[in-house]
């Protein structure tokens, strides 16, 4: 029988094969070859694209290089979303590898945040964890941790050290048995067809009459359109880490097992592909 | 812990029982009479009914109570008639007992009472010391009394045979009247108490039953044991006065109350004299008020005086049964009862509820608080469960009138049931003043009379909380006490009910209180813990509330009185301790709690595990991996793995002589190896004559990490194939247990990572156990049994699984059973990890606490001298006067430690009488000199004697194991299945620790623990059992002979009869293992035997063939593969005892194989390969598979 631990491992080691190509408008000294990489789904673009940068810098003149950014089919990719979320949101149901275009010019300030260094990513990541713990445990767990524990979480992610990360993250996933779950479930629901960045509200894992809330309950309240009514054609896919969990999956379990390292459950609602 | 029962009688004489996992009192409906009193043991319950007779209720068990009667038929030869029943006048009777002295015709055997029935008619025993006799069962000798043989010789003048008949106790689970004695009928009984089962285990199921008659006489019931549950007769034990009540503890404590209110204590109770020798007097706790009731346990005495005060006796133990002083306890009771583990129950004077004393531990025998048991009786459930429901959802444990509105339904319920209609669910007495010494007490104790205190503090609960969330409760009293009090505040204007004291506390603690619990957790996390009734820190809130927080509204409790009024309670059969999770005090109706209890109760797979959503996630994740990664493995990884080092200080058992522990630096370097697997190198840096050197081991070459038994150091050994060959592992010791476990966990994970092994053991896994009780599994590859080049078994990788077992058995469906040193049966939950494995190296939902108990033995040695007789002064050349069994090592009572720091003592040293060879009444064994063979009686030639002392120690750990109560086992076997076989129910056979053969029913993949035992009758106790393919069941009996069970099949899982199979000449078999067609046995001298001529039509086979010596245990797998634990294996550096070995060259045509391959060891005790049904790859090597000359290896034609 497979164990829930295996889910954590599968989630952590999820990889998206990606092909990076340089934007043809960039000025190069010679033709840039595409660069192929397995990107960790749970990480962030700036953390894992050092090699990409190095690769393309080889063919460029230093003065033509500004801040690197990425784009997929015309959409600038937000570095502060986990890579898996970007993929599920924009590129699920497409042929692999994922073709990402690399830009070194014309940074789209209106769409993207600047990211001069990885310490910005770290700050973003840690603030997500803190926000999640505020929802889950009124910040008690994260506040009880020491600076080095915080560092361990970040280093675990940065260096792809599953054990190192989870040795600490385990504490963030605990809750008193008698409560049946966290105080609130930290989640974000992303949708492609909306200007709102994402939906994030307070939602409890357990209903007042002590029933466990499910993924379906969450969507019913937050995004009823995502659900398929009886007799209707299915319009939306609800993706978490590239899979579609059943709507009766308990939310608490999802939060413990399918959250990203930032401790949020990132849920992407994308239209069903029309073949 | 197994499910056990608490017994009670209500004021109407109805008998009820409450299960330790139950939530209601079950009416004992087959009690046709009203009862006055009951007294319980674990296996039975005694009672005095209103007809003043004594009744016995023996609990039904899978093991029947079965008694073997036997008698001997004796005959003498004469020239006229041949052998005939005409004996010489000087001869014994024609029908006699074994000695011939007792006349025993068959007709003289009567059933002892109407509760017994005969199982069948008399039959002849055709078995003489393991050898089958001729059909008629006659054994011959020259004359009576003599040695009998099974063969008739020319000088055989007499013969005899043994007839057997079984009788069975049939009145299980009903109240059977104990026939009253014809002679000297005692006057009607008025009190009864049983106990004494810890005095001696011999005979099995022995009990002491004491009774008091109306005239104040004391009676003792003789000869109660498992085979004679009713006992035989009453013997009067004259007391020094008129006794009104008596209490007998599990051990040797017996106290009684005299009519005048004084107490008497029975002294001199021992194994040889369970009745004791004399009475000693003890004054009543209070000089002016006499005692009316006493209750004793193993090391405690509680008493109740006529003013209903409760007293605890200080300093009681078996050396000082009278104790040293009384301590007044809080509470007013009419009676009190002490059960197993010195746990205490009482019936309150005030409301006649049964109270349980919480917090009773071996270090705090007086406990902490009284807590009312508030479960309904069956039949009234519908009424009270509703209100209990509301109580629960209110999230508190307070009685009806302290209501906290929570959900809407609550309010409705409140209307239907006026407050206070339910039994009080928690009335706890403050723990602080429970120790008030008697003299000061009378003045200082607060008056408890009119009301039941309603005190919020409850140290038991706070313990619970601190167990679950140590980090949180440390938050302190300040944050905790408001949580307590907020819950108490009644919102219905009842604040005035609370005394000023606690009001002060409320205001003092400050903070706005919001009694709406659904919002409470927003305000303050601690309140969440309050939902389990958890009220944090005991000490402080106790002191605040100890004076009074008494409710004034108690009267209406009586107004609508619905709750049972109890008259008597007995916990002698109720196995709980201070850690037990009991459902007696509240209902858990919220879903998660119910789910939990379902998980904890059923041994089968819980629904959550098999839920569709979970399956869906597992499947989709693996699909995702395929889709997104399988075709892109050649892509570069975005993040390169770096080296990661952990360092520490350790001690190392150095390789060169003289061997000793030396300080070393220990470091593990981890990095990403080829194919993305993590890998690492282990370094041990040491100094060799001022020179710095190091030793290293590649993590991917480490085959096992074994904790080593050492009574002072925390040590483990590291093996590689090379080191296994040398029989010389790297031995290291850590400074603390924690450090060792950290390292072991880290290294294990590292080893598993480097080999890509994760998660639960597979169904094919090979399990083994070290002599220390640690459990290891190895994942076999198909090459392990390959021919002609199998994987050498020193290359097998073993990883540890949490838990502690003596024996483990499995089959290829993944059903795994284990047996602990204390004979407890366990079933594998399918999980992994536990023990020192934490976090990710361990599964989460199926790890449970596991305990084991074993005895440590030391020997007291004495030498005889003409002046003083036997003394502890030996000759200068003698062994230590206190030693181990060999005499080589000194082992004193005070100096002997438990086997490892994991074990703690749980008993005191006691003389052990169950030594082979027998002992005298003081446990001594005699011999001419040390070392020699000892016997249990003194002769003129004996100059030395010894006796064995035993002390029990206990280990508590965790692992993926669930207990299978209640029968303790000594052996178990599971049908090995072929790889793809689909069996609905899997045959599992076992031997109880008393030698009964048992067949487990209802074992399936979903319920690996099965449902119940079926007892399979035998004429003698068994010690080993094995079931092979095609339902071949073989057993080994205590006398060393083998038995084959005939006609075992799916519809007839227990078979129909035993076929006796003599052991190899002059050998006593001790273990058997049956594979597909092979049957192997091991005898007591370490010989391994193969059964020749086993065919489907003649499954008993024809003869034994010797295969090997030096064998301790054998395991034959579903492919007939043969693995053993070898006694001694010589390596290049050292010798190892207890080594896993694999038989090479085993083939269908050559089931005996050719030679041994040596694997991990020493220190191994058990292995099972019965899960490995993986067919080896078929390699055709025409030139090499040429069979060896047939003649040498084919069995000789069977001679039936």
mmCIF file of N, CA, C and O in Angstrom, chain B residues 1103-1174:
data_model
loop_
_atom_site.group_PDB
_atom_site.id
_atom_site.type_symbol
_atom_site.label_atom_id
_atom_site.label_comp_id
_atom_site.label_asym_id
_atom_site.label_seq_id
_atom_site.Cartn_x
_atom_site.Cartn_y
_atom_site.Cartn_z
ATOM 1 N N UNK B 1103 10.870 -41.145 6.041
ATOM 2 C CA UNK B 1103 11.983 -41.177 6.984
ATOM 3 C C UNK B 1103 12.674 -39.824 7.038
ATOM 4 O O UNK B 1103 12.454 -38.965 6.188
ATOM 5 N N UNK B 1104 13.513 -39.640 8.044
ATOM 6 C CA UNK B 1104 14.253 -38.395 8.194
ATOM 7 C C UNK B 1104 15.648 -38.549 7.612
ATOM 8 O O UNK B 1104 16.301 -39.560 7.842
ATOM 9 N N UNK B 1105 16.096 -37.551 6.889
ATOM 10 C CA UNK B 1105 17.472 -37.596 6.397
ATOM 11 C C UNK B 1105 18.233 -36.418 6.971
ATOM 12 O O UNK B 1105 17.770 -35.262 6.920
ATOM 13 N N UNK B 1106 19.415 -36.725 7.473
ATOM 14 C CA UNK B 1106 20.203 -35.690 8.105
ATOM 15 C C UNK B 1106 20.819 -34.778 7.049
ATOM 16 O O UNK B 1106 21.400 -35.268 6.077
ATOM 17 N N UNK B 1107 20.705 -33.462 7.235
ATOM 18 C CA UNK B 1107 21.230 -32.523 6.246
ATOM 19 C C UNK B 1107 22.448 -31.798 6.792
ATOM 20 O O UNK B 1107 23.453 -31.640 6.115
ATOM 21 N N UNK B 1108 22.354 -31.360 8.030
ATOM 22 C CA UNK B 1108 23.413 -30.497 8.534
ATOM 23 C C UNK B 1108 23.324 -30.462 10.048
ATOM 24 O O UNK B 1108 22.286 -30.790 10.632
ATOM 25 N N UNK B 1109 24.415 -30.072 10.691
ATOM 26 C CA UNK B 1109 24.317 -29.796 12.116
ATOM 27 C C UNK B 1109 24.566 -28.312 12.332
ATOM 28 O O UNK B 1109 24.680 -27.549 11.377
ATOM 29 N N UNK B 1110 24.602 -27.925 13.614
ATOM 30 C CA UNK B 1110 24.852 -26.513 13.916
ATOM 31 C C UNK B 1110 23.707 -25.594 13.501
ATOM 32 O O UNK B 1110 23.937 -24.436 13.182
ATOM 33 N N UNK B 1111 22.499 -26.110 13.475
ATOM 34 C CA UNK B 1111 21.370 -25.318 13.005
ATOM 35 C C UNK B 1111 20.471 -24.962 14.184
ATOM 36 O O UNK B 1111 20.184 -25.784 15.032
ATOM 37 N N UNK B 1112 20.077 -23.699 14.209
ATOM 38 C CA UNK B 1112 19.231 -23.249 15.301
ATOM 39 C C UNK B 1112 17.762 -23.177 14.855
ATOM 40 O O UNK B 1112 16.863 -23.447 15.606
ATOM 41 N N UNK B 1113 17.551 -22.768 13.620
ATOM 42 C CA UNK B 1113 16.194 -22.565 13.139
ATOM 43 C C UNK B 1113 16.190 -22.720 11.627
ATOM 44 O O UNK B 1113 17.190 -22.456 10.976
ATOM 45 N N UNK B 1114 15.061 -23.135 11.079
ATOM 46 C CA UNK B 1114 14.975 -23.295 9.633
ATOM 47 C C UNK B 1114 13.713 -22.608 9.131
ATOM 48 O O UNK B 1114 12.714 -22.543 9.844
ATOM 49 N N UNK B 1115 13.803 -22.038 7.928
ATOM 50 C CA UNK B 1115 12.620 -21.479 7.287
ATOM 51 C C UNK B 1115 12.599 -21.952 5.841
ATOM 52 O O UNK B 1115 13.545 -21.719 5.091
ATOM 53 N N UNK B 1116 11.560 -22.658 5.480
ATOM 54 C CA UNK B 1116 11.428 -23.158 4.121
ATOM 55 C C UNK B 1116 10.392 -22.301 3.417
ATOM 56 O O UNK B 1116 9.314 -22.072 3.941
ATOM 57 N N UNK B 1117 10.735 -21.799 2.238
ATOM 58 C CA UNK B 1117 9.874 -20.840 1.554
ATOM 59 C C UNK B 1117 8.919 -21.494 0.582
ATOM 60 O O UNK B 1117 8.922 -22.713 0.402
ATOM 61 N N UNK B 1118 8.108 -20.682 -0.056
ATOM 62 C CA UNK B 1118 7.107 -21.204 -0.989
ATOM 63 C C UNK B 1118 7.705 -21.843 -2.238
ATOM 64 O O UNK B 1118 7.005 -22.542 -2.955
ATOM 65 N N UNK B 1119 8.991 -21.593 -2.507
ATOM 66 C CA UNK B 1119 9.646 -22.261 -3.636
ATOM 67 C C UNK B 1119 10.495 -23.411 -3.136
ATOM 68 O O UNK B 1119 11.374 -23.887 -3.840
ATOM 69 N N UNK B 1120 10.283 -23.789 -1.881
ATOM 70 C CA UNK B 1120 11.092 -24.807 -1.225
ATOM 71 C C UNK B 1120 12.519 -24.342 -0.964
ATOM 72 O O UNK B 1120 13.409 -25.146 -0.706
ATOM 73 N N UNK B 1121 12.755 -23.048 -1.065
ATOM 74 C CA UNK B 1121 14.083 -22.555 -0.714
ATOM 75 C C UNK B 1121 14.306 -22.724 0.793
ATOM 76 O O UNK B 1121 13.348 -22.653 1.559
ATOM 77 N N UNK B 1122 15.537 -22.991 1.175
ATOM 78 C CA UNK B 1122 15.831 -23.320 2.562
ATOM 79 C C UNK B 1122 16.805 -22.305 3.133
ATOM 80 O O UNK B 1122 17.882 -22.094 2.586
ATOM 81 N N UNK B 1123 16.396 -21.639 4.208
ATOM 82 C CA UNK B 1123 17.254 -20.702 4.916
ATOM 83 C C UNK B 1123 17.300 -21.115 6.369
ATOM 84 O O UNK B 1123 16.318 -21.616 6.913
ATOM 85 N N UNK B 1124 18.443 -20.913 7.009
ATOM 86 C CA UNK B 1124 18.549 -21.303 8.412
ATOM 87 C C UNK B 1124 19.231 -20.192 9.206
ATOM 88 O O UNK B 1124 19.826 -19.268 8.655
ATOM 89 N N UNK B 1125 19.108 -20.313 10.492
ATOM 90 C CA UNK B 1125 19.996 -19.589 11.391
ATOM 91 C C UNK B 1125 21.000 -20.627 11.875
ATOM 92 O O UNK B 1125 20.617 -21.616 12.509
ATOM 93 N N UNK B 1126 22.253 -20.416 11.534
ATOM 94 C CA UNK B 1126 23.287 -21.369 11.935
ATOM 95 C C UNK B 1126 23.862 -20.948 13.275
ATOM 96 O O UNK B 1126 23.924 -19.763 13.596
ATOM 97 N N UNK B 1127 24.237 -21.944 14.044
ATOM 98 C CA UNK B 1127 24.724 -21.657 15.379
ATOM 99 C C UNK B 1127 26.075 -20.968 15.366
ATOM 100 O O UNK B 1127 26.293 -19.967 16.024
ATOM 101 N N UNK B 1128 27.008 -21.558 14.620
ATOM 102 C CA UNK B 1128 28.354 -20.981 14.626
ATOM 103 C C UNK B 1128 28.862 -20.921 13.197
ATOM 104 O O UNK B 1128 28.780 -21.902 12.467
ATOM 105 N N UNK B 1129 29.371 -19.778 12.828
ATOM 106 C CA UNK B 1129 29.985 -19.658 11.511
ATOM 107 C C UNK B 1129 31.326 -18.980 11.691
ATOM 108 O O UNK B 1129 31.434 -17.936 12.336
ATOM 109 N N UNK B 1130 32.360 -19.596 11.136
ATOM 110 C CA UNK B 1130 33.699 -19.052 11.277
ATOM 111 C C UNK B 1130 33.963 -18.082 10.137
ATOM 112 O O UNK B 1130 33.830 -18.432 8.971
ATOM 113 N N UNK B 1131 34.327 -16.856 10.481
ATOM 114 C CA UNK B 1131 34.723 -15.907 9.462
ATOM 115 C C UNK B 1131 36.224 -15.741 9.481
ATOM 116 O O UNK B 1131 36.914 -16.395 10.270
ATOM 117 N N UNK B 1132 36.734 -14.860 8.666
ATOM 118 C CA UNK B 1132 38.183 -14.736 8.594
ATOM 119 C C UNK B 1132 38.738 -14.039 9.838
ATOM 120 O O UNK B 1132 39.871 -14.249 10.213
ATOM 121 N N UNK B 1133 37.964 -13.201 10.499
ATOM 122 C CA UNK B 1133 38.455 -12.523 11.687
ATOM 123 C C UNK B 1133 37.875 -13.066 12.972
ATOM 124 O O UNK B 1133 38.447 -12.926 14.024
ATOM 125 N N UNK B 1134 36.709 -13.626 12.879
ATOM 126 C CA UNK B 1134 36.005 -13.932 14.106
ATOM 127 C C UNK B 1134 34.958 -14.989 13.832
ATOM 128 O O UNK B 1134 34.702 -15.365 12.696
ATOM 129 N N UNK B 1135 34.354 -15.447 14.910
ATOM 130 C CA UNK B 1135 33.333 -16.471 14.826
ATOM 131 C C UNK B 1135 32.003 -15.806 15.137
ATOM 132 O O UNK B 1135 31.936 -14.944 16.004
ATOM 133 N N UNK B 1136 30.961 -16.163 14.408
ATOM 134 C CA UNK B 1136 29.686 -15.573 14.764
ATOM 135 C C UNK B 1136 28.665 -16.645 15.070
ATOM 136 O O UNK B 1136 28.618 -17.677 14.414
ATOM 137 N N UNK B 1137 27.860 -16.391 16.076
ATOM 138 C CA UNK B 1137 26.797 -17.301 16.457
ATOM 139 C C UNK B 1137 25.487 -16.678 16.040
ATOM 140 O O UNK B 1137 25.271 -15.490 16.253
ATOM 141 N N UNK B 1138 24.623 -17.464 15.463
ATOM 142 C CA UNK B 1138 23.349 -16.932 15.014
ATOM 143 C C UNK B 1138 23.512 -16.229 13.689
ATOM 144 O O UNK B 1138 23.451 -15.017 13.599
ATOM 145 N N UNK B 1139 23.765 -16.996 12.646
ATOM 146 C CA UNK B 1139 24.050 -16.422 11.338
ATOM 147 C C UNK B 1139 23.012 -16.888 10.330
ATOM 148 O O UNK B 1139 22.637 -18.060 10.318
ATOM 149 N N UNK B 1140 22.573 -15.972 9.503
ATOM 150 C CA UNK B 1140 21.624 -16.303 8.441
ATOM 151 C C UNK B 1140 22.369 -17.055 7.340
ATOM 152 O O UNK B 1140 23.390 -16.573 6.843
ATOM 153 N N UNK B 1141 21.890 -18.225 6.972
ATOM 154 C CA UNK B 1141 22.530 -18.990 5.904
ATOM 155 C C UNK B 1141 21.494 -19.446 4.883
ATOM 156 O O UNK B 1141 20.337 -19.685 5.220
ATOM 157 N N UNK B 1142 21.946 -19.597 3.680
ATOM 158 C CA UNK B 1142 21.080 -19.914 2.555
ATOM 159 C C UNK B 1142 21.548 -21.224 1.956
ATOM 160 O O UNK B 1142 22.740 -21.405 1.709
ATOM 161 N N UNK B 1143 20.630 -22.138 1.718
ATOM 162 C CA UNK B 1143 20.993 -23.430 1.119
ATOM 163 C C UNK B 1143 21.135 -23.249 -0.380
ATOM 164 O O UNK B 1143 20.189 -22.786 -1.058
ATOM 165 N N UNK B 1144 22.288 -23.603 -0.883
ATOM 166 C CA UNK B 1144 22.526 -23.472 -2.322
ATOM 167 C C UNK B 1144 22.224 -24.784 -3.017
ATOM 168 O O UNK B 1144 22.319 -25.857 -2.430
ATOM 169 N N UNK B 1145 21.866 -24.659 -4.283
ATOM 170 C CA UNK B 1145 21.683 -25.846 -5.111
ATOM 171 C C UNK B 1145 20.362 -26.545 -4.889
ATOM 172 O O UNK B 1145 20.205 -27.708 -5.234
ATOM 173 N N UNK B 1146 19.408 -25.832 -4.281
ATOM 174 C CA UNK B 1146 18.089 -26.444 -4.110
ATOM 175 C C UNK B 1146 17.338 -26.350 -5.431
ATOM 176 O O UNK B 1146 17.189 -25.270 -5.983
ATOM 177 N N UNK B 1147 16.904 -27.506 -5.951
ATOM 178 C CA UNK B 1147 16.164 -27.549 -7.208
ATOM 179 C C UNK B 1147 15.013 -28.514 -7.037
ATOM 180 O O UNK B 1147 15.021 -29.335 -6.133
ATOM 181 N N UNK B 1148 14.045 -28.397 -7.934
ATOM 182 C CA UNK B 1148 12.890 -29.290 -7.793
ATOM 183 C C UNK B 1148 13.291 -30.757 -7.633
ATOM 184 O O UNK B 1148 12.717 -31.472 -6.833
ATOM 185 N N UNK B 1149 14.289 -31.181 -8.409
ATOM 186 C CA UNK B 1149 14.687 -32.575 -8.309
ATOM 187 C C UNK B 1149 15.683 -32.786 -7.183
ATOM 188 O O UNK B 1149 16.069 -33.906 -6.889
ATOM 189 N N UNK B 1150 16.115 -31.720 -6.596
ATOM 190 C CA UNK B 1150 17.156 -31.851 -5.581
ATOM 191 C C UNK B 1150 16.817 -30.943 -4.399
ATOM 192 O O UNK B 1150 17.489 -29.943 -4.170
ATOM 193 N N UNK B 1151 15.743 -31.264 -3.704
ATOM 194 C CA UNK B 1151 15.213 -30.335 -2.696
ATOM 195 C C UNK B 1151 16.137 -30.169 -1.492
ATOM 196 O O UNK B 1151 15.909 -29.268 -0.695
ATOM 197 N N UNK B 1152 17.152 -31.030 -1.376
ATOM 198 C CA UNK B 1152 18.012 -30.925 -0.203
ATOM 199 C C UNK B 1152 19.181 -29.976 -0.420
ATOM 200 O O UNK B 1152 19.882 -29.634 0.504
ATOM 201 N N UNK B 1153 19.405 -29.599 -1.670
ATOM 202 C CA UNK B 1153 20.480 -28.657 -1.950
ATOM 203 C C UNK B 1153 21.851 -29.256 -1.737
ATOM 204 O O UNK B 1153 21.991 -30.467 -1.520
ATOM 205 N N UNK B 1154 22.864 -28.410 -1.786
ATOM 206 C CA UNK B 1154 24.228 -28.925 -1.750
ATOM 207 C C UNK B 1154 25.108 -28.311 -0.679
ATOM 208 O O UNK B 1154 25.833 -28.998 -0.004
ATOM 209 N N UNK B 1155 25.040 -26.999 -0.527
ATOM 210 C CA UNK B 1155 25.967 -26.384 0.426
ATOM 211 C C UNK B 1155 25.341 -25.117 0.976
ATOM 212 O O UNK B 1155 24.266 -24.694 0.554
ATOM 213 N N UNK B 1156 26.049 -24.516 1.921
ATOM 214 C CA UNK B 1156 25.531 -23.310 2.561
ATOM 215 C C UNK B 1156 26.259 -22.071 2.071
ATOM 216 O O UNK B 1156 27.463 -22.097 1.845
ATOM 217 N N UNK B 1157 25.483 -20.998 1.966
ATOM 218 C CA UNK B 1157 26.067 -19.681 1.710
ATOM 219 C C UNK B 1157 25.792 -18.852 2.960
ATOM 220 O O UNK B 1157 24.681 -18.881 3.494
ATOM 221 N N UNK B 1158 26.806 -18.144 3.442
ATOM 222 C CA UNK B 1158 26.681 -17.491 4.744
ATOM 223 C C UNK B 1158 26.350 -16.009 4.595
ATOM 224 O O UNK B 1158 27.024 -15.280 3.884
ATOM 225 N N UNK B 1159 25.333 -15.592 5.308
ATOM 226 C CA UNK B 1159 24.892 -14.207 5.237
ATOM 227 C C UNK B 1159 25.142 -13.476 6.537
ATOM 228 O O UNK B 1159 26.099 -13.763 7.263
ATOM 229 N N UNK B 1160 24.230 -12.558 6.860
ATOM 230 C CA UNK B 1160 24.431 -11.659 7.975
ATOM 231 C C UNK B 1160 24.415 -12.427 9.305
ATOM 232 O O UNK B 1160 23.731 -13.423 9.463
ATOM 233 N N UNK B 1161 25.171 -11.942 10.240
ATOM 234 C CA UNK B 1161 25.252 -12.544 11.565
ATOM 235 C C UNK B 1161 26.549 -12.150 12.199
ATOM 236 O O UNK B 1161 27.384 -11.526 11.548
ATOM 237 N N UNK B 1162 26.778 -12.440 13.452
ATOM 238 C CA UNK B 1162 25.939 -13.182 14.348
ATOM 239 C C UNK B 1162 24.952 -12.315 15.107
ATOM 240 O O UNK B 1162 24.815 -11.120 14.866
ATOM 241 N N UNK B 1163 24.351 -13.020 15.993
ATOM 242 C CA UNK B 1163 23.344 -12.390 16.820
ATOM 243 C C UNK B 1163 21.952 -12.499 16.232
ATOM 244 O O UNK B 1163 21.031 -11.882 16.737
ATOM 245 N N UNK B 1164 21.797 -13.289 15.179
ATOM 246 C CA UNK B 1164 20.456 -13.451 14.602
ATOM 247 C C UNK B 1164 19.747 -14.635 15.239
ATOM 248 O O UNK B 1164 20.354 -15.633 15.604
ATOM 249 N N UNK B 1165 18.458 -14.484 15.385
ATOM 250 C CA UNK B 1165 17.682 -15.496 16.081
ATOM 251 C C UNK B 1165 16.596 -16.104 15.211
ATOM 252 O O UNK B 1165 16.123 -17.183 15.470
ATOM 253 N N UNK B 1166 16.176 -15.348 14.205
ATOM 254 C CA UNK B 1166 15.007 -15.825 13.474
ATOM 255 C C UNK B 1166 15.026 -15.271 12.054
ATOM 256 O O UNK B 1166 15.449 -14.147 11.826
ATOM 257 N N UNK B 1167 14.553 -16.072 11.110
ATOM 258 C CA UNK B 1167 14.403 -15.588 9.735
ATOM 259 C C UNK B 1167 13.172 -16.229 9.134
ATOM 260 O O UNK B 1167 12.817 -17.363 9.484
ATOM 261 N N UNK B 1168 12.479 -15.513 8.279
ATOM 262 C CA UNK B 1168 11.420 -16.141 7.500
ATOM 263 C C UNK B 1168 11.532 -15.691 6.054
ATOM 264 O O UNK B 1168 11.647 -14.508 5.765
ATOM 265 N N UNK B 1169 11.571 -16.693 5.162
ATOM 266 C CA UNK B 1169 11.651 -16.399 3.725
ATOM 267 C C UNK B 1169 10.335 -16.783 3.082
ATOM 268 O O UNK B 1169 10.253 -16.952 1.874
ATOM 269 N N UNK B 1170 9.304 -16.924 3.895
ATOM 270 C CA UNK B 1170 8.056 -17.496 3.387
ATOM 271 C C UNK B 1170 7.250 -16.502 2.573
ATOM 272 O O UNK B 1170 6.202 -16.834 2.055
ATOM 273 N N UNK B 1171 7.735 -15.268 2.483
ATOM 274 C CA UNK B 1171 7.067 -14.309 1.611
ATOM 275 C C UNK B 1171 7.662 -14.306 0.215
ATOM 276 O O UNK B 1171 7.063 -13.807 -0.725
ATOM 277 N N UNK B 1172 8.856 -14.859 0.073
ATOM 278 C CA UNK B 1172 9.565 -14.737 -1.206
ATOM 279 C C UNK B 1172 9.148 -15.835 -2.180
ATOM 280 O O UNK B 1172 9.695 -16.924 -2.173
ATOM 281 N N UNK B 1173 8.172 -15.509 -3.005
ATOM 282 C CA UNK B 1173 7.725 -16.496 -3.987
ATOM 283 C C UNK B 1173 8.157 -16.081 -5.391
ATOM 284 O O UNK B 1173 7.558 -16.467 -6.364
ATOM 285 N N UNK B 1174 9.207 -15.243 -5.431
ATOM 286 C CA UNK B 1174 9.660 -14.751 -6.736
ATOM 287 C C UNK B 1174 10.445 -15.835 -7.459
ATOM 288 O O UNK B 1174 11.518 -16.238 -7.009
#
